[in-house]
Coordinates of C-alpha atoms in Angstrom, one line a residue:
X149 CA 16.5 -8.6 14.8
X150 CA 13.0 -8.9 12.6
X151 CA 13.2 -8.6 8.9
X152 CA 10.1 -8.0 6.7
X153 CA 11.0 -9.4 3.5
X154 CA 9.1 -8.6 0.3
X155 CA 9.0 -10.3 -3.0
X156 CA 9.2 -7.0 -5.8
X157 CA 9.7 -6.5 -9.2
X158 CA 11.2 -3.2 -8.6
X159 CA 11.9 -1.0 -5.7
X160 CA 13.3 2.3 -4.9
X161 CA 14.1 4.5 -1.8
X162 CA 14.1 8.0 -2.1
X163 CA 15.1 10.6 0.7
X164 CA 14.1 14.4 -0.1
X165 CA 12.3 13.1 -3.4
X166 CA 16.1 11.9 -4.7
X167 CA 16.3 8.8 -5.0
X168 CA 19.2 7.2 -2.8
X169 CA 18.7 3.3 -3.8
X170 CA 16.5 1.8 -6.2
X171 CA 16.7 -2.2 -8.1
X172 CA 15.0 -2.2 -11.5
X173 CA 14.6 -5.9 -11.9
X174 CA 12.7 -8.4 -9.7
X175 CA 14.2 -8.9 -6.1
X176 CA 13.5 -8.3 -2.2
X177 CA 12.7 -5.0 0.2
X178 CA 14.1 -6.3 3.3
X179 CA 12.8 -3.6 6.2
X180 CA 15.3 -4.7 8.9
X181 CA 14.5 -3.5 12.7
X182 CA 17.2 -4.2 15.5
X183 CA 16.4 -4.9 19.3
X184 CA 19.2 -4.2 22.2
X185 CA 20.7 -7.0 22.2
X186 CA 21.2 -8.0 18.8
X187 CA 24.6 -9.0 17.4
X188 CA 26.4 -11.1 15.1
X189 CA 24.8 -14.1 15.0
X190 CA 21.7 -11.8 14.0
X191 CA 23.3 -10.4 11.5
X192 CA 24.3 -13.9 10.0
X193 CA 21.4 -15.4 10.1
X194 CA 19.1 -12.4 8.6
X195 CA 21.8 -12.4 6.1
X196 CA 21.7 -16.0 5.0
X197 CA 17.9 -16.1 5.4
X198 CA 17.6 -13.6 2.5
X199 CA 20.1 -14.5 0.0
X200 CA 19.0 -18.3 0.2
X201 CA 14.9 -18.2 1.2
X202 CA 13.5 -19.5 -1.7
X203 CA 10.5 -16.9 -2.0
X204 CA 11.1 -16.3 -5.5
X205 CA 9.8 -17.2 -9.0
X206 CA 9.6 -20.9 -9.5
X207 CA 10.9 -21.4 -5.7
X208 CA 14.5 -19.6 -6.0
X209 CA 16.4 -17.0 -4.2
X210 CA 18.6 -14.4 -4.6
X211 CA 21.6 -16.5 -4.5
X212 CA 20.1 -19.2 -7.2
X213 CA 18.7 -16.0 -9.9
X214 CA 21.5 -12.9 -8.8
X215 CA 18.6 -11.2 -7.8
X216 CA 19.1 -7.7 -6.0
X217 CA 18.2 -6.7 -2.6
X218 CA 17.2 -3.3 -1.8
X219 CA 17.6 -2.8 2.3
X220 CA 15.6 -0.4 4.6
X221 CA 16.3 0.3 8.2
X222 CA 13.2 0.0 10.1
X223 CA 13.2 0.7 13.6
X224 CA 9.0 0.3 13.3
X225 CA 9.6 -3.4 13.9
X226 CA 9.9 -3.5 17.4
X227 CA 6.8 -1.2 17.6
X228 CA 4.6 -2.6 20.7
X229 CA 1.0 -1.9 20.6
X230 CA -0.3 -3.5 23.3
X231 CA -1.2 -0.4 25.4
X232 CA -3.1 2.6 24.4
X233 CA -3.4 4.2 21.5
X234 CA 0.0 5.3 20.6
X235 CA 2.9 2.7 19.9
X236 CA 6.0 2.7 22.3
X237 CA 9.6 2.4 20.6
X238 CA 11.4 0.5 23.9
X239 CA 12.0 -2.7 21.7
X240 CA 14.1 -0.5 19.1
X241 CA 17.6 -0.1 19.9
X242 CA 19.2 3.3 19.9
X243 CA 20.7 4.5 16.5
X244 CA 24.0 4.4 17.5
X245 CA 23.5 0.5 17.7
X246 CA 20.9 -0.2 15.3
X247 CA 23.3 1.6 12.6
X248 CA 26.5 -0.4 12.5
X249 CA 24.2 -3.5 12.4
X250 CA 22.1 -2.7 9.4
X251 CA 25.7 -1.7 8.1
X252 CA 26.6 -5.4 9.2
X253 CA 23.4 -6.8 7.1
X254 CA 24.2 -5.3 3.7
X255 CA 28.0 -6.0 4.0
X256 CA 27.4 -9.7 5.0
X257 CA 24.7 -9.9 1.7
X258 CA 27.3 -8.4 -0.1
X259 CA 30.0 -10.5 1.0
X260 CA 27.5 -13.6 -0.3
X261 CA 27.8 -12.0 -3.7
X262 CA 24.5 -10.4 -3.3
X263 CA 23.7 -7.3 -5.3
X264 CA 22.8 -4.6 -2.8
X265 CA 20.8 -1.3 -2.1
X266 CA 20.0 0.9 0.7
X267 CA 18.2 3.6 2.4
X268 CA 19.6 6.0 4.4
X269 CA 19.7 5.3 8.3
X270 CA 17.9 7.3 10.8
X271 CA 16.2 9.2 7.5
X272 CA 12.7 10.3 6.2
X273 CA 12.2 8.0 3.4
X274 CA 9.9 7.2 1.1
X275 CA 9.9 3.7 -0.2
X276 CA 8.1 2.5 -3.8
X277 CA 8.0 -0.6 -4.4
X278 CA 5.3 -3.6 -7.0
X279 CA 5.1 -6.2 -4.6
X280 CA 5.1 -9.4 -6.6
X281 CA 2.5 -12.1 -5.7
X282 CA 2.0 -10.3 -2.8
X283 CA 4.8 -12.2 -1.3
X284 CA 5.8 -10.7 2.1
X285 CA 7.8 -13.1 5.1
X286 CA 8.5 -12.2 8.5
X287 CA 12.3 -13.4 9.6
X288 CA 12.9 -13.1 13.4
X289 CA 16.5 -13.4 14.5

């Protein structure tokens, strides 16, 4: 599992120009892309990296400032371009697995108390975000 995790002030996701998850007050955009043989140890750990990285203002995290958390599935992560000119998917895993574990992410942030939004799987979306700093980490499960 990799996670792009970026340091906002405010972020939304919007899927046929309606806006499906947004956070108005400064948090993370965590783009999460799953490979075949992810699971729940994954989960856990991509979980407890973003609720308690301290990539925040004045070195806190979500957990220490109740900061929201908008989450983005992004199968783009496992993208290889090593070859040619056009990227190959074969890192991604298929939806039907790469769903329930993005649904595993945002429950587990939710279950640390973490205030949570989302895309919509497997959709066309448009993401806006102010990336604050810039501040962008790379978390590989």
């Amino acid at each position: 599992m990799r996670a792009v995790v970026q340091r906002v002030t405010r972020a939304s996701v919007s899927v046929g120009g309606e806006v499906v998850g947004s956070i108005d007050r400064p948090g993370l955009v965590v783009l999460v892309g799953v490979t075949h043989d992810d699971g729940p140890a994954q989960v856990e750990l991509v979980a407890r990296k973003v609720a308690e990285l301290r990539i925040l203002r004045d070195e806190r995290s979500v957990l220490d400032e109740g900061a929201p958390v908008l989450v983005v599935s992004q199968f783009t992560l496992y993208a290889d371009t090593r070859k040619g000119r056009r990227p190959s998917w074969n890192g991604a895993a298929r939806g039907d697995v790469a769903e329930p574990l993005v649904a595993e992410v945002v429950a587990a942030l939710r279950a640390k108390g973490v205030e949570v939004a989302t895309g919509v799987f497997g959709a066309d979306m448009q993401v806006e975000l102010v990336n604050d700093g810039p501040v962008t980490i790379l978390v590989e499960a």
